[in-house]
Short mmCIF file of N, CA and C and ligand atoms in Angstrom, two decimals:
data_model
loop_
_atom_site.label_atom_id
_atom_site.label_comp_id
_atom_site.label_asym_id
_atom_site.label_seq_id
_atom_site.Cartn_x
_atom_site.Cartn_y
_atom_site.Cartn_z
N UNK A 1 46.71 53.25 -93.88
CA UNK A 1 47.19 51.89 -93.54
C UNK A 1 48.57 51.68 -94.17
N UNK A 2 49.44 51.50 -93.56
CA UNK A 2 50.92 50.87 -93.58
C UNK A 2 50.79 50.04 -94.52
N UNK A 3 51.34 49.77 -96.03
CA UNK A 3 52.25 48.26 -96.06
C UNK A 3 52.18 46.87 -95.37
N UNK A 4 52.15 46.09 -95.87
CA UNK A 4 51.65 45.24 -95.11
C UNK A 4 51.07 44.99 -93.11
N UNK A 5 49.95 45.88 -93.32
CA UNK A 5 49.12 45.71 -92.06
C UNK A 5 48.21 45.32 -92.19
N UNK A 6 47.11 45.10 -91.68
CA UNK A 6 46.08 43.93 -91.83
C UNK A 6 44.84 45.43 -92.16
N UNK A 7 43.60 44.73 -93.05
CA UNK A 7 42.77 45.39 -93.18
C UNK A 7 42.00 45.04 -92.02
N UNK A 8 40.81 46.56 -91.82
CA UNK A 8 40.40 46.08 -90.31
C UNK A 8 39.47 45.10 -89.95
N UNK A 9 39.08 44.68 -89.08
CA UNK A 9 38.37 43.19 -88.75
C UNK A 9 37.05 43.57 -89.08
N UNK A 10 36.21 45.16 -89.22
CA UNK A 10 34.66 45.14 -89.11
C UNK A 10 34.91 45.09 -91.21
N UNK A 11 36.00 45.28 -91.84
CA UNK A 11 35.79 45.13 -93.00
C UNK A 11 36.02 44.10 -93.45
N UNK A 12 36.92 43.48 -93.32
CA UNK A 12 36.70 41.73 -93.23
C UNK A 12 35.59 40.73 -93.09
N UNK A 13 35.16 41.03 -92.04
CA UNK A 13 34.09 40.63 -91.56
C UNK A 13 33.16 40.50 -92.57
N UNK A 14 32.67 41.60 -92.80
CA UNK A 14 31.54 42.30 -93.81
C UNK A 14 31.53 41.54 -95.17
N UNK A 15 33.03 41.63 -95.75
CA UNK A 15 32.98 40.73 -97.10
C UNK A 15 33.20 38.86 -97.06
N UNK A 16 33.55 38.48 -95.65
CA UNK A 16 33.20 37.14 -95.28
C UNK A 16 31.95 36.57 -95.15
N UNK A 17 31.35 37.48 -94.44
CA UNK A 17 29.99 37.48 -94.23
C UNK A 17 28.91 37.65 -95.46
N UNK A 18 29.09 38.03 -96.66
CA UNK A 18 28.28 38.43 -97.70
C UNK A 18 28.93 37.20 -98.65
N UNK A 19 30.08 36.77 -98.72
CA UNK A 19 30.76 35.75 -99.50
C UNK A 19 29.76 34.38 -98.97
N UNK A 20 29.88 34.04 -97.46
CA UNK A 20 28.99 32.87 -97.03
C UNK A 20 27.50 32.94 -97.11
N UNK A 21 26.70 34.26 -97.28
CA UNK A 21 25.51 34.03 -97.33
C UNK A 21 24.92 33.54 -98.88
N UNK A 22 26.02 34.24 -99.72
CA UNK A 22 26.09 33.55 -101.17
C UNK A 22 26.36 32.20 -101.27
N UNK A 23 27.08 31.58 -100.42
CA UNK A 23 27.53 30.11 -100.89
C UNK A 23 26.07 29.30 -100.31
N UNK A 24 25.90 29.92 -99.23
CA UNK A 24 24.81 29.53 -98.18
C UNK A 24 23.39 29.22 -99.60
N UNK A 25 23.57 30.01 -100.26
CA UNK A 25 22.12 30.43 -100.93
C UNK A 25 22.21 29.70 -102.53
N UNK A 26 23.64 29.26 -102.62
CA UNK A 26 23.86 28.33 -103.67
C UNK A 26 23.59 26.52 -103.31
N UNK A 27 22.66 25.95 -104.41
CA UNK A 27 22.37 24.92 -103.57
C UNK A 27 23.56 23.35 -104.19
N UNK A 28 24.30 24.41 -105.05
CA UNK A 28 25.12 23.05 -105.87
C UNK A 28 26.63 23.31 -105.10
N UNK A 29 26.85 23.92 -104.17
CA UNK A 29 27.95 23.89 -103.43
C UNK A 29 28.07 23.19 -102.37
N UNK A 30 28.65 22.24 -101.71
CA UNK A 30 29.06 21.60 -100.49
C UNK A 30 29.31 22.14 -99.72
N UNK A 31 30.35 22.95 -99.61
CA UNK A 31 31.15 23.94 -98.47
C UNK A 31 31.95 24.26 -99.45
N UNK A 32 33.14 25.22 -98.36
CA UNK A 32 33.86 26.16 -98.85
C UNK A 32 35.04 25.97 -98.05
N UNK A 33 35.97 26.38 -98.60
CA UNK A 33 37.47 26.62 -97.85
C UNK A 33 38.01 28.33 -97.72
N UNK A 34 38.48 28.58 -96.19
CA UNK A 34 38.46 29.88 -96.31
C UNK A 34 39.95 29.84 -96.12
N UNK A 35 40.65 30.79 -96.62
CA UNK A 35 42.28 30.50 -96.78
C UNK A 35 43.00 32.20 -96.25
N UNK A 36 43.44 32.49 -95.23
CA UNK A 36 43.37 34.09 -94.78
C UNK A 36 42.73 34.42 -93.62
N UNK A 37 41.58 34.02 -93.42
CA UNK A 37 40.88 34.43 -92.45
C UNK A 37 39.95 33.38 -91.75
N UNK A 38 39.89 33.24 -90.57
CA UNK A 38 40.35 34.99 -89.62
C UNK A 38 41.48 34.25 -89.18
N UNK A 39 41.87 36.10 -89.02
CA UNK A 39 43.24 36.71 -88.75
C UNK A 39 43.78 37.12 -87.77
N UNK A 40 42.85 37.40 -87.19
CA UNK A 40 42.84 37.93 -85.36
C UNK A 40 41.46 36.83 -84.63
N UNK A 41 41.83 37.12 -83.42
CA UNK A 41 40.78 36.15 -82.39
C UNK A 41 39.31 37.14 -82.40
N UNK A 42 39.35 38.02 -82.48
CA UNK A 42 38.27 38.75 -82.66
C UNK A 42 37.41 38.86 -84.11
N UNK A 43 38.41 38.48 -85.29
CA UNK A 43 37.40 37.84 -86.55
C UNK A 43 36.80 36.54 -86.11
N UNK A 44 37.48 35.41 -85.55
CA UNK A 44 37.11 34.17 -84.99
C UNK A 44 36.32 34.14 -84.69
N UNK A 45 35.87 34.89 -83.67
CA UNK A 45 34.71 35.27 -82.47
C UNK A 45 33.39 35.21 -83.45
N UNK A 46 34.20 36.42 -84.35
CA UNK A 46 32.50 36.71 -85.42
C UNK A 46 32.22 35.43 -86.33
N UNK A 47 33.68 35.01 -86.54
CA UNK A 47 33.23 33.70 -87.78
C UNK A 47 31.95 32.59 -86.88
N UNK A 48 32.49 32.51 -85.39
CA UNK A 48 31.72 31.47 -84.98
C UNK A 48 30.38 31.82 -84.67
N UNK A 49 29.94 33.07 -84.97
CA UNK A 49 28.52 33.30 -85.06
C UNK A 49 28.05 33.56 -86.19
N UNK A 50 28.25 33.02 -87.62
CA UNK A 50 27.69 32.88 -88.61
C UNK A 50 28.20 31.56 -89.62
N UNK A 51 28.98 30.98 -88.82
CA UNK A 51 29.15 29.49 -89.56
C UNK A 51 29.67 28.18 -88.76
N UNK A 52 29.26 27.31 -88.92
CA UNK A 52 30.05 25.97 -88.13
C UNK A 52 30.97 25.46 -89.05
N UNK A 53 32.39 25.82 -88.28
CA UNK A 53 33.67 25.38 -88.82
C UNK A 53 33.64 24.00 -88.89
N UNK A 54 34.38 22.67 -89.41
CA UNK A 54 34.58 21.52 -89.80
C UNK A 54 35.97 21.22 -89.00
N UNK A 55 36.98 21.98 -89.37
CA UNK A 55 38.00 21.82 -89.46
C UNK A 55 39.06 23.01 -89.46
N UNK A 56 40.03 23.02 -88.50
CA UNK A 56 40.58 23.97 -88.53
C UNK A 56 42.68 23.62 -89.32
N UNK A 57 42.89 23.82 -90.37
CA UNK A 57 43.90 23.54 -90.80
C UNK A 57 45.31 24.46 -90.45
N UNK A 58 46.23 24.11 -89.84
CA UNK A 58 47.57 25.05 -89.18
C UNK A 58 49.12 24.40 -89.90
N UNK A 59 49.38 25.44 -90.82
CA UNK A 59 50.18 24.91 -92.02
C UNK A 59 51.43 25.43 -90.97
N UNK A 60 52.14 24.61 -90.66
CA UNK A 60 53.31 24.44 -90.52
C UNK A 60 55.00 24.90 -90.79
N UNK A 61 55.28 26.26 -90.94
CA UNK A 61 56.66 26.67 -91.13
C UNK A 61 57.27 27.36 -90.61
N UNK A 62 58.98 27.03 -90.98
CA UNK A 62 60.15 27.65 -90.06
C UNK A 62 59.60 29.58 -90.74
N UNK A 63 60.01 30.26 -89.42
CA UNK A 63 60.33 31.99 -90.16
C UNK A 63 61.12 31.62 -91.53
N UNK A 64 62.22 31.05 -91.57
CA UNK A 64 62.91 30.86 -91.87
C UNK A 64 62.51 30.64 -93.74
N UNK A 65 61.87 29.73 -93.58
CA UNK A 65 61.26 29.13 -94.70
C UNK A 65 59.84 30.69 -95.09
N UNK A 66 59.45 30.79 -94.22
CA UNK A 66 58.03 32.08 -94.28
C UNK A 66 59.03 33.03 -95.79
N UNK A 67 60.06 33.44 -95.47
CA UNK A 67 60.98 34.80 -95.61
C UNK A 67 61.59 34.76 -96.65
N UNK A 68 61.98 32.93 -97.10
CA UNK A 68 62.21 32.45 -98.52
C UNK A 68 60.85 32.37 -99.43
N UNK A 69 60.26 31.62 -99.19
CA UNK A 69 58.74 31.87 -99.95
C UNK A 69 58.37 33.05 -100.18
N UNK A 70 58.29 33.81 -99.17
CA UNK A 70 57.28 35.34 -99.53
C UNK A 70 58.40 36.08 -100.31
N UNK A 71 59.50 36.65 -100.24
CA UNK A 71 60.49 37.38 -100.86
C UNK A 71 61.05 36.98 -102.26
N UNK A 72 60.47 35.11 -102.43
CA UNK A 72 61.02 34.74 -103.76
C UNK A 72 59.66 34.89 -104.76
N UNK A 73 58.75 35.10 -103.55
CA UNK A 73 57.26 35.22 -104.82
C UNK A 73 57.49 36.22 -105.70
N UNK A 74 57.07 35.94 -107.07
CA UNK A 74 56.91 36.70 -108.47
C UNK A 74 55.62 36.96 -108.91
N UNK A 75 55.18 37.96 -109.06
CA UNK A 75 53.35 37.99 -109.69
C UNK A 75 53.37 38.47 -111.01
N UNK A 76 52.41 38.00 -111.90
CA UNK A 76 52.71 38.48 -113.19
C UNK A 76 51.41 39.51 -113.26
N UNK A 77 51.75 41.12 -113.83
CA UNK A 77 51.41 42.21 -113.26
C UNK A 77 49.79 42.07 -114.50
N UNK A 78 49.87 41.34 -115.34
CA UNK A 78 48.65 41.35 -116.39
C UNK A 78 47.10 40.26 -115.87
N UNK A 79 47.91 39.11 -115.50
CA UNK A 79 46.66 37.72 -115.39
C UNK A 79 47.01 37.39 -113.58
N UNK A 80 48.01 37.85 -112.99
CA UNK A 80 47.91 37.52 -111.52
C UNK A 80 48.54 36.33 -111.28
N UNK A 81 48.95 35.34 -112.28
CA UNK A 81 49.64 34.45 -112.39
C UNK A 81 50.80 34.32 -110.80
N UNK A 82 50.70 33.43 -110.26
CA UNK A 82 51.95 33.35 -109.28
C UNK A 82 53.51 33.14 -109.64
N UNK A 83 54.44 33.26 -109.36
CA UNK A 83 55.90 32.14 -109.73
C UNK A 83 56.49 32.36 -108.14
N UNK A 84 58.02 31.70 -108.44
CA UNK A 84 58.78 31.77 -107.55
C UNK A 84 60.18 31.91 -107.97
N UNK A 85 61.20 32.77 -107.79
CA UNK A 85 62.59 32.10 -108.27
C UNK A 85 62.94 31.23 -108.39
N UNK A 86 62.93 30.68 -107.23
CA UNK A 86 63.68 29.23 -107.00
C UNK A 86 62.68 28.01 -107.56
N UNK A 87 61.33 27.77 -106.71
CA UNK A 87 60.88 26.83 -107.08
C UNK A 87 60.25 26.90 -108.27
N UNK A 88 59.56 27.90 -109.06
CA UNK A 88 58.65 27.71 -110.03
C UNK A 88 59.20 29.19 -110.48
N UNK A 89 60.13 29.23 -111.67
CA UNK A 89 60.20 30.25 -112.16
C UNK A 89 59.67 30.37 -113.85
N UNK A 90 58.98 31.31 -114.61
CA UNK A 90 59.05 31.58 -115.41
C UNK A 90 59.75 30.90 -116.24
N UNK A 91 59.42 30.53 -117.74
CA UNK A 91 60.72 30.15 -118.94
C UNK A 91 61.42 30.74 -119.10
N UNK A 92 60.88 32.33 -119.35
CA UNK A 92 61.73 33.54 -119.51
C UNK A 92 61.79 34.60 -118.36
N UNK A 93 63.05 34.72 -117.48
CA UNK A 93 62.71 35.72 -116.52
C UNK A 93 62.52 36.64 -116.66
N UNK A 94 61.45 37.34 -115.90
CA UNK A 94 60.72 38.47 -115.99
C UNK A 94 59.15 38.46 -116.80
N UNK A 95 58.92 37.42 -117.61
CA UNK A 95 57.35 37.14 -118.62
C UNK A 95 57.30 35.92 -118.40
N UNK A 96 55.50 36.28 -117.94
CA UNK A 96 54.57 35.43 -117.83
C UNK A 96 54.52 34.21 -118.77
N UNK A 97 54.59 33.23 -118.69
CA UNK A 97 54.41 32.19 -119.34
C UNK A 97 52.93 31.76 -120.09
N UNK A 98 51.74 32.27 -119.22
CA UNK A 98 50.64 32.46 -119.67
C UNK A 98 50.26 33.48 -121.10
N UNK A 99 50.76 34.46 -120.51
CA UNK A 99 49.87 35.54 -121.09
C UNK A 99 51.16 36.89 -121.32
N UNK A 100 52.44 36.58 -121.11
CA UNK A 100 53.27 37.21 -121.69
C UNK A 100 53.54 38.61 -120.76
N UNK A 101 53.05 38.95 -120.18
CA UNK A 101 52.98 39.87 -119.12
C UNK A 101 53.71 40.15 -117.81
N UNK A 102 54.51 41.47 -117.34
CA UNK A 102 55.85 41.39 -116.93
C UNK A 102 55.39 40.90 -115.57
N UNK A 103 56.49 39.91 -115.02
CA UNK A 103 56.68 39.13 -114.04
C UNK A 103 57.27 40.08 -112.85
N UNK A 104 56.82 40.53 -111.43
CA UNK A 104 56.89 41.04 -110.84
C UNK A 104 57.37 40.98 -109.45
N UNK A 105 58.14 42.00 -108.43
CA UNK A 105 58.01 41.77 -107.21
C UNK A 105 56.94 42.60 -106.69
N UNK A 106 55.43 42.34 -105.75
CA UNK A 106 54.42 42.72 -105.35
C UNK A 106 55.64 43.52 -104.18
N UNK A 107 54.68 44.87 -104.06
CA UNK A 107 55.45 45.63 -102.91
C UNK A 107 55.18 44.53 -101.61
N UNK A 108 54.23 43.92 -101.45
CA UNK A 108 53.79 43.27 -100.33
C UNK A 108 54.67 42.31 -99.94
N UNK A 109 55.42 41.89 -100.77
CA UNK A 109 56.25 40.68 -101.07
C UNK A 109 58.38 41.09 -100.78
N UNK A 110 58.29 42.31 -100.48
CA UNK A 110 59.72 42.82 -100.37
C UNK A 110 60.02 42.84 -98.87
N UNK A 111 60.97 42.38 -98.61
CA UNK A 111 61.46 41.92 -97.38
C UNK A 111 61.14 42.66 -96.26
N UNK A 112 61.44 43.91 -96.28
CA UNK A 112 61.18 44.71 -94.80
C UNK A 112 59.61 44.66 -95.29
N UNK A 113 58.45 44.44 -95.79
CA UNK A 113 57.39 44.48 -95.71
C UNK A 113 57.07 43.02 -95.07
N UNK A 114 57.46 41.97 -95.76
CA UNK A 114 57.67 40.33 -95.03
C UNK A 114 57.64 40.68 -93.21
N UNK A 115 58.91 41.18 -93.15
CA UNK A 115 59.43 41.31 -91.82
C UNK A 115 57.85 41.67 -91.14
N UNK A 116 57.37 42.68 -91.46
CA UNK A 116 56.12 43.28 -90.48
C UNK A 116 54.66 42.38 -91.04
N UNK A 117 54.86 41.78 -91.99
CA UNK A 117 53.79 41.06 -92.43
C UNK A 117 53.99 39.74 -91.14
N UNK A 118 54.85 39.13 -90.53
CA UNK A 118 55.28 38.15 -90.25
C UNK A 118 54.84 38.75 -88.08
N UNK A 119 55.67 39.92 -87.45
CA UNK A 119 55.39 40.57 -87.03
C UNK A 119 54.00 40.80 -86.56
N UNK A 120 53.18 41.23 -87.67
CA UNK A 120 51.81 41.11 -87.14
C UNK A 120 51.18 39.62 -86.75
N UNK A 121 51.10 39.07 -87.64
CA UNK A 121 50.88 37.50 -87.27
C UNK A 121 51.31 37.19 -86.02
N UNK A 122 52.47 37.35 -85.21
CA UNK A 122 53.05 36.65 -84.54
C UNK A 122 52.01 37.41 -83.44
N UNK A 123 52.06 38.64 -83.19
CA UNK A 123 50.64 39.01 -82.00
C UNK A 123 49.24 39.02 -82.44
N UNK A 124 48.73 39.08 -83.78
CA UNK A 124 47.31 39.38 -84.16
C UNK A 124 46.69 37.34 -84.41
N UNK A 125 47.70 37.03 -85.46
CA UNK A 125 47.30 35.86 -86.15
C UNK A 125 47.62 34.41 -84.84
N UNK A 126 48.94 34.76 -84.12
CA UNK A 126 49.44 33.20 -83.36
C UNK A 126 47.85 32.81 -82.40
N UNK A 127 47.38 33.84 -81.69
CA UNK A 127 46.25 33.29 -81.04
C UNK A 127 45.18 32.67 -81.31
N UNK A 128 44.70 33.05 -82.67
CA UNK A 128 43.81 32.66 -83.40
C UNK A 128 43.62 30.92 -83.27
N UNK A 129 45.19 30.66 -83.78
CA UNK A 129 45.30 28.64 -83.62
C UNK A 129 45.17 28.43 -82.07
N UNK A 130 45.18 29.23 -81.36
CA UNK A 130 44.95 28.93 -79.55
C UNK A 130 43.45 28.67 -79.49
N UNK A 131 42.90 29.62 -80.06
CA UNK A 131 41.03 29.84 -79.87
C UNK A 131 40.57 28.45 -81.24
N UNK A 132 41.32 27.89 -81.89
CA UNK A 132 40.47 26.73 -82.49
C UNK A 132 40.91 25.41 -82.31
N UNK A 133 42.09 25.69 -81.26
CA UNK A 133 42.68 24.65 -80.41
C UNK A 133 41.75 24.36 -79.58
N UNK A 134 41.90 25.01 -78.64
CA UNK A 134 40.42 24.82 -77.76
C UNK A 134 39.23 24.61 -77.79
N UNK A 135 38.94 25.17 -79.42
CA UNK A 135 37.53 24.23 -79.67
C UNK A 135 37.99 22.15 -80.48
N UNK A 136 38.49 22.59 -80.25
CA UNK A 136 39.21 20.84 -80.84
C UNK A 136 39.35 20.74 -82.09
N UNK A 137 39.05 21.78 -83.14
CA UNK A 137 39.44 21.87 -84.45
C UNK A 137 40.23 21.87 -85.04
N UNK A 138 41.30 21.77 -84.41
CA UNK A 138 42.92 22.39 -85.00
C UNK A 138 43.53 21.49 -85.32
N UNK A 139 44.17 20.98 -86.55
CA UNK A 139 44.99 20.11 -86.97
C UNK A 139 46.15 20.49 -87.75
N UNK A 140 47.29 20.09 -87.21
CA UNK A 140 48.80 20.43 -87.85
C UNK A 140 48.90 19.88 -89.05
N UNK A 141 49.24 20.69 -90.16
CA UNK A 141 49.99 20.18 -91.14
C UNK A 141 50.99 20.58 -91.47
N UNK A 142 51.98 19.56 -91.85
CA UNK A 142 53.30 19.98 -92.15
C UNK A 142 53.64 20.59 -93.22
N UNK A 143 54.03 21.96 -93.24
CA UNK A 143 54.15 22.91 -94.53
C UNK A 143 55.57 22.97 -94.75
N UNK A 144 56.40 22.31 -94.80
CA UNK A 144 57.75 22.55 -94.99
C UNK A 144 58.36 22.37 -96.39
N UNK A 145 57.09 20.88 -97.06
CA UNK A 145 57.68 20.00 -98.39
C UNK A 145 56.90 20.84 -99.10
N UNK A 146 57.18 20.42 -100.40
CA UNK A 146 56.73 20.91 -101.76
C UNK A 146 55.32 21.19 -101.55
N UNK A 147 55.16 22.12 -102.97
CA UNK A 147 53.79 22.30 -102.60
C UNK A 147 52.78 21.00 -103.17
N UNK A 148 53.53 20.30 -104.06
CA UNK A 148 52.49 18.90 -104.10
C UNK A 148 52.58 17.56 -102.83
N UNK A 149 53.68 17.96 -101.97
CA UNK A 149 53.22 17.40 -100.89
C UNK A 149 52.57 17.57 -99.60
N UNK A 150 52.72 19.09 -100.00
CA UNK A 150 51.70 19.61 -98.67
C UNK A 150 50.14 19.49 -99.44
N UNK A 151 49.68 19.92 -100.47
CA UNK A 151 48.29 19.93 -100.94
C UNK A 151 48.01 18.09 -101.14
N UNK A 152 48.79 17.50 -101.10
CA UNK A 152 48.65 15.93 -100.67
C UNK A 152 47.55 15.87 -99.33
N UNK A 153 48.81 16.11 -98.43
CA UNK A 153 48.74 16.21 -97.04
C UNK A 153 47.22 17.06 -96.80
N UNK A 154 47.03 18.16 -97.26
CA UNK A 154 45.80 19.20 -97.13
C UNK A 154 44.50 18.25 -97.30
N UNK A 155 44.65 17.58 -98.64
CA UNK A 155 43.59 17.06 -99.12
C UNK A 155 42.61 15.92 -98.44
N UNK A 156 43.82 14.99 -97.64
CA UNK A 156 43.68 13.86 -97.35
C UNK A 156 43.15 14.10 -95.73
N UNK A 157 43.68 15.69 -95.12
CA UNK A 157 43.27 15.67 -93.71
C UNK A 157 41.58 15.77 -94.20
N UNK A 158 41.59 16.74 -94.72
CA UNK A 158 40.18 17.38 -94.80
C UNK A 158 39.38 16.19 -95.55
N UNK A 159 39.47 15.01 -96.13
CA UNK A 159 38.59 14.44 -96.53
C UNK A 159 38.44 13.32 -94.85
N UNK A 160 39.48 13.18 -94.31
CA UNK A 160 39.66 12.76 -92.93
C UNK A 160 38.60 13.38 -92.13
N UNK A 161 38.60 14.48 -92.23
CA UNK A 161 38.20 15.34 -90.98
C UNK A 161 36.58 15.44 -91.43
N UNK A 162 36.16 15.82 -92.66
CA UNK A 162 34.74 16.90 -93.21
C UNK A 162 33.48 15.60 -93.15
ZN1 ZN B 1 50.32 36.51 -116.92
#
């Protein structure tokens, strides 16, 4: 498997499917939020034969904006910690603020990998919001603002919607 290409749908599947029968079997959980998947119309297919969706959430951004986010992401290589250059950087560049641990570019995260990460989406992932369009689930949110105004926005659909 290539650099950013998608893992395949019967393995996906498999650890979606074993993740929900656990939540399923926990009785102090409400629901769950799935953030990633599915990824193709053919995970979809399978999601809708082992769970009833609520709500389908479609975050909102320019390529443009996709290519700044993913390329400015920083991971810190010890605790997994996130940053960003621009928006959320480190005190000290290059260490973790947590846990002191060197601050990183993820290969996944370097531009010509972006490029095909972005690429796949556009034929595997764009249909996906077609197939939960059509079931009437699909609701736009605008992903453009900060991230405390989009997780605003996130919070308030889904207590709207659930
Ligand atoms: Zn760290």
């Amino acid at each position: 498997m290539e650099a950013g290409e998608l893992v395949p749908d019967s393995v996906v599947n498999e650890i979606v499917s074993k993740a929900l029968a656990e939540i399923d079997a926990d009785d102090d959980l409400a629901g769950y939020v799935l953030d990633g998947y599915p990824r193709t119309t053919s995970q979809a297919d399978y999601l809708d034969t082992i769970a009833t969706i609520d709500v389908v959430l479609y975050l909102e951004v320019s390529r443009e904006t996709l290519v700044e986010r993913l390329t400015g992401r920083r991971t810190c290589e010890d605790c997994g910690r996130n940053y960003h250059v621009d928006f959320d950087p480190p005190a000290e560049a290059g260490v973790c603020d947590d846990c002191g641990g060197d601050v990183v570019q993820r290969e996944d995260d370097r531009e010509e990998v972006v490029t095909t990460r972005i690429e796949e989406y556009e034929q595997k992932t764009a249909p996906v919001v077609g197939h939960y369009d059509g079931e009437g689930l699909l609701v736009n949110v605008d992903g453009e603002g900060s991230p405390d105004e989009v997780w605003t926005t996130i919070r308030e659909t889904v207590a709207a919607e659930v």
